[in-house]
Amino acid sequence: MCQDKRKFFFRRINSLSIAGTIFLATQANATNTHNTDDNETDKGLKNLSSKSIKHNENDSLESTETERLTVTGRAFNTMHQNLGLSRMPQDVMHTPQTINVVPQELMKQQNVKSLDEALRDVPGVTSSIGEGAGGMNGDQFLIRGFQAQNDIYEDGLRDFGVYSRDSFNLETVSVIKGPSSEVFGNGTTGGAINMVTKAPTLTNRYSAEFSGGSGNYYRGTLDVNQKLNDSTAFRITGMGDEHNVVGRNYIYSHRWGIAPSITFGLGKRATLVLQYMHQQENSVPDFGVPVVTKPGDAYGQPITQYGIRRDNFYGTNNDQNATNDNMETARFTYKLNDHITFYDDLRGGEYYRTFAASKATCDSTCVNNYFNGDPAAALVARSGPNGAGNGLGAGTYQAPLPYQQESWSVQNVASMVANFKTGFLKHQLVAGFDIERVSDNRKQSTYLNAKPYANLVNPNPYVGNLDLVSGNSNPNGLVNLGGIGAKSGSNGYGFDTGIFLFDQIWFTDWLSIKGGFRWDRWQTSYNVTGGDITKYPDKHFHDVSGVFNPNVSVVITPDSHQTYYFTWASSTTPMGMYVTNGSVPIRPGTNSFASPEKAQLYEIGAKYSILHDRMGLTASLFRLDKGNALNADPVTGTIEGSSDKQRNQGLELSVGGVILPGWNVTATYALYDSNTTASTTAANRGKNVQYVPHNQATLWTAYNAFSTTPYNVMVGGGVTWRQHVWLDAANTLRAPANLDFSAVISHRFNEHWKISMNGYNLANRLNYQSLFSNRATPSTGRMFIGELSFSY
């Protein structure tokens, strides 16, 4: 009996690897309430267009306990992946834009533990370091070289927090490339990152994973889904994680999180999902190593390229990053009839942060001493805009200064998706409104004692008590920002009201045009208070602007397995958008106060789903033009506008799917040609845009061997490669190329238990993950993580 059951299980595993992602579900099963159901697609939109996929809420599902096998997509062919957004109701195949999806199965094979790790499979995404007087850290990304720290979304709602997002509650991650302001509102110059969370289904399911490995790595996750009745289910996911960073001294992270959720009305006309997420972390921020120019060289590189150990940490034992982040979400769906569905998504967020970091500055004296044979005299300043020089002073006091931050946000997006006909024309209309408010309050602290200089070769983080006090107690220690002064406190808010409308019109079964717009009224306020008010009076800034962003696409779908498109889209990023993740949202005396950043995208692309939907392929050519480019000040980290115009254009290719039974592959390639087309600094014209590589590629493949036997084994591996990138607008500093090899091996004991081992950076290569204009953070060295998991 047991042998028969075991054989059935392994035959089932093999069939799963052929189909891609097939899972047991009831008639009311859904990964989230914005998933596409194939039966409803056939029923509802077949008369609209055989080439389009309808967005719906389990419309064909009935409240019955009958279980069936439901094909919801291919694990690695993401062409029919739903994006989890009511404003983007079609799947990847039929959305006229470059979209990279990191599916759940890929994250499992790679043992992805954070959003940052998931995005390493996406070309054109770069991590950056934030800093300054109340500046940034945590998840800070650039897409196609352009700032995206304000463009992170969870289930289509903006996540305003500044923290490192764990993957314990993520189902998939999508990167929607190019300006998308008509969907998301202000921002999204390079694109938007949308995380789809785990939501309850009507299939009872219990799973847990336990991991351990290099760098004192310990991690446990839990996922419990419980059906309560025929239309209600509860789910809770949890995580505990503690680890050091291999190849970096004194860097660690301790975090935990929990995310309960409940869904009412599964399979009904009206569905309500209630979710809560709490994540807490205590860690040491890593601002990396200084970038220096060796005497006689044409450009500078990270100091670790010249013999300095990669594990050198130039911070102090006073550095810390303590975050406490909470989000409460309600997502409501009502299916009026087969043609009209209403959605309303509401989220509140509360974010708390205590932050203190050190920034290493190796000035010309430091560089000359190191390269000219006197390394013991090469001293690094840990804060402030100036270096240590000959080290005659006690040390440095200023930027980045410690601070305490409290933020809150609320956002509500209401939308309608309507499918109808006017004469012989078929329509899919999306309309709605978006209201959001985000507020931030910060209190600056200072040190009474200077941070001692660090030796470049052998830095010592133990500097003792620096005597931390409030900024008002020591106004002379505050950072003086141009046009603002040295202030101990700041508070501000952003309030956005947006309306959007876009319609896709089918002239024939294979030809359609999609067009629309979004209009936003963006209101922002920023106040700086405290410090020495006799010298620097309190200041208050306020700005209101109206923003209009249109877009249009031509879509050709000869059949259900191929799509061709041309898209023009625009986006606008007004100053004041970086309320929670920028130290100075708006400031006087610069054109950045009045002039928003604007971007336009021209893209032509093709998408294919072949081999009976086992494989998906995409190709796109794009040009992205940006005016009044936002830049980060290298000293304060402040986001400022400029009159620079930048262009990034190129080619992006991707392939993913199941080649043969049990053998999956995912690969991407990007070729970028970027330059500054106009600048007030003549020497910068024609130079490459910061952080944009010329070439970038990823490859991951895995094979499940002997899947029907007790000797089954899954082996896989891959490589990520990024060509060197320039770190400054003048192209005088650069980070070398990244090359990372990784692998996995796993074995299933039965249908419940699995053991696996992942290896990362197997060549132990010195790579650089997080980048800034004058620093770079070495990536994790070679590491191995073993995992034991079970599911019932």
mmCIF file of C-alpha atoms in Angstrom, residues 111-117 120 139 164-167 211-221 239-256 279-286 321 760 778-786:
data_model
loop_
_atom_site.group_PDB
_atom_site.id
_atom_site.type_symbol
_atom_site.label_atom_id
_atom_site.label_comp_id
_atom_site.label_asym_id
_atom_site.label_seq_id
_atom_site.Cartn_x
_atom_site.Cartn_y
_atom_site.Cartn_z
ATOM 1 C CA ASN A 111 15.920 29.824 -2.005
ATOM 2 C CA VAL A 112 15.198 33.528 -2.367
ATOM 3 C CA LYS A 113 14.942 35.254 1.008
ATOM 4 C CA SER A 114 14.345 38.915 0.153
ATOM 5 C CA LEU A 115 13.010 41.209 -2.532
ATOM 6 C CA ASP A 116 16.576 42.238 -3.346
ATOM 7 C CA GLU A 117 17.537 38.615 -4.072
ATOM 8 C CA ARG A 120 18.755 39.746 -9.238
ATOM 9 C CA ASP A 139 15.489 48.551 -0.458
ATOM 10 C CA SER A 164 14.610 45.488 3.564
ATOM 11 C CA ARG A 165 11.592 43.481 2.408
ATOM 12 C CA ASP A 166 11.644 39.776 3.221
ATOM 13 C CA SER A 167 10.167 37.272 0.750
ATOM 14 C CA SER A 211 17.495 26.700 6.827
ATOM 15 C CA GLY A 212 21.048 26.990 8.083
ATOM 16 C CA GLY A 213 24.428 27.660 6.596
ATOM 17 C CA SER A 214 27.421 29.922 6.123
ATOM 18 C CA GLY A 215 27.726 33.143 8.057
ATOM 19 C CA ASN A 216 25.829 31.807 11.090
ATOM 20 C CA TYR A 217 22.731 31.707 8.944
ATOM 21 C CA TYR A 218 19.501 30.498 10.574
ATOM 22 C CA ARG A 219 16.026 30.892 9.125
ATOM 23 C CA GLY A 220 12.585 29.424 9.568
ATOM 24 C CA THR A 221 9.336 30.091 7.716
ATOM 25 C CA MET A 239 9.421 34.183 9.338
ATOM 26 C CA GLY A 240 12.420 34.375 11.644
ATOM 27 C CA ASP A 241 15.839 35.142 10.167
ATOM 28 C CA GLU A 242 19.261 35.678 11.720
ATOM 29 C CA HIS A 243 22.513 35.859 9.784
ATOM 30 C CA ASN A 244 25.835 37.549 9.295
ATOM 31 C CA VAL A 245 27.147 38.517 5.850
ATOM 32 C CA VAL A 246 29.845 36.256 4.441
ATOM 33 C CA GLY A 247 32.792 38.368 3.341
ATOM 34 C CA ARG A 248 31.844 41.425 5.414
ATOM 35 C CA ASN A 249 32.963 41.948 9.016
ATOM 36 C CA TYR A 250 30.543 43.116 11.731
ATOM 37 C CA ILE A 251 27.511 43.136 9.402
ATOM 38 C CA TYR A 252 24.462 41.207 10.584
ATOM 39 C CA SER A 253 20.687 41.153 10.326
ATOM 40 C CA HIS A 254 18.089 39.839 12.774
ATOM 41 C CA ARG A 255 14.496 40.064 11.560
ATOM 42 C CA TRP A 256 11.123 38.447 11.997
ATOM 43 C CA GLN A 279 8.130 42.955 9.844
ATOM 44 C CA GLN A 280 10.762 43.982 12.345
ATOM 45 C CA GLU A 281 14.516 44.117 11.899
ATOM 46 C CA ASN A 282 17.653 45.003 13.825
ATOM 47 C CA SER A 283 20.746 45.179 11.652
ATOM 48 C CA VAL A 284 23.954 47.040 10.874
ATOM 49 C CA PRO A 285 23.783 49.210 7.736
ATOM 50 C CA ASP A 286 26.612 48.594 5.292
ATOM 51 C CA ASN A 321 19.246 50.086 11.624
ATOM 52 C CA TYR A 760 25.949 31.171 -3.947
ATOM 53 C CA PRO A 778 31.027 44.214 -1.784
ATOM 54 C CA SER A 779 28.540 41.410 -2.364
ATOM 55 C CA THR A 780 28.293 38.307 -0.213
ATOM 56 C CA GLY A 781 31.175 35.884 -0.610
ATOM 57 C CA ARG A 782 30.877 32.155 -1.243
ATOM 58 C CA MET A 783 28.177 30.654 0.935
ATOM 59 C CA PHE A 784 26.093 27.502 1.290
ATOM 60 C CA ILE A 785 22.620 27.154 2.783
ATOM 61 C CA GLY A 786 20.905 23.865 3.547
#
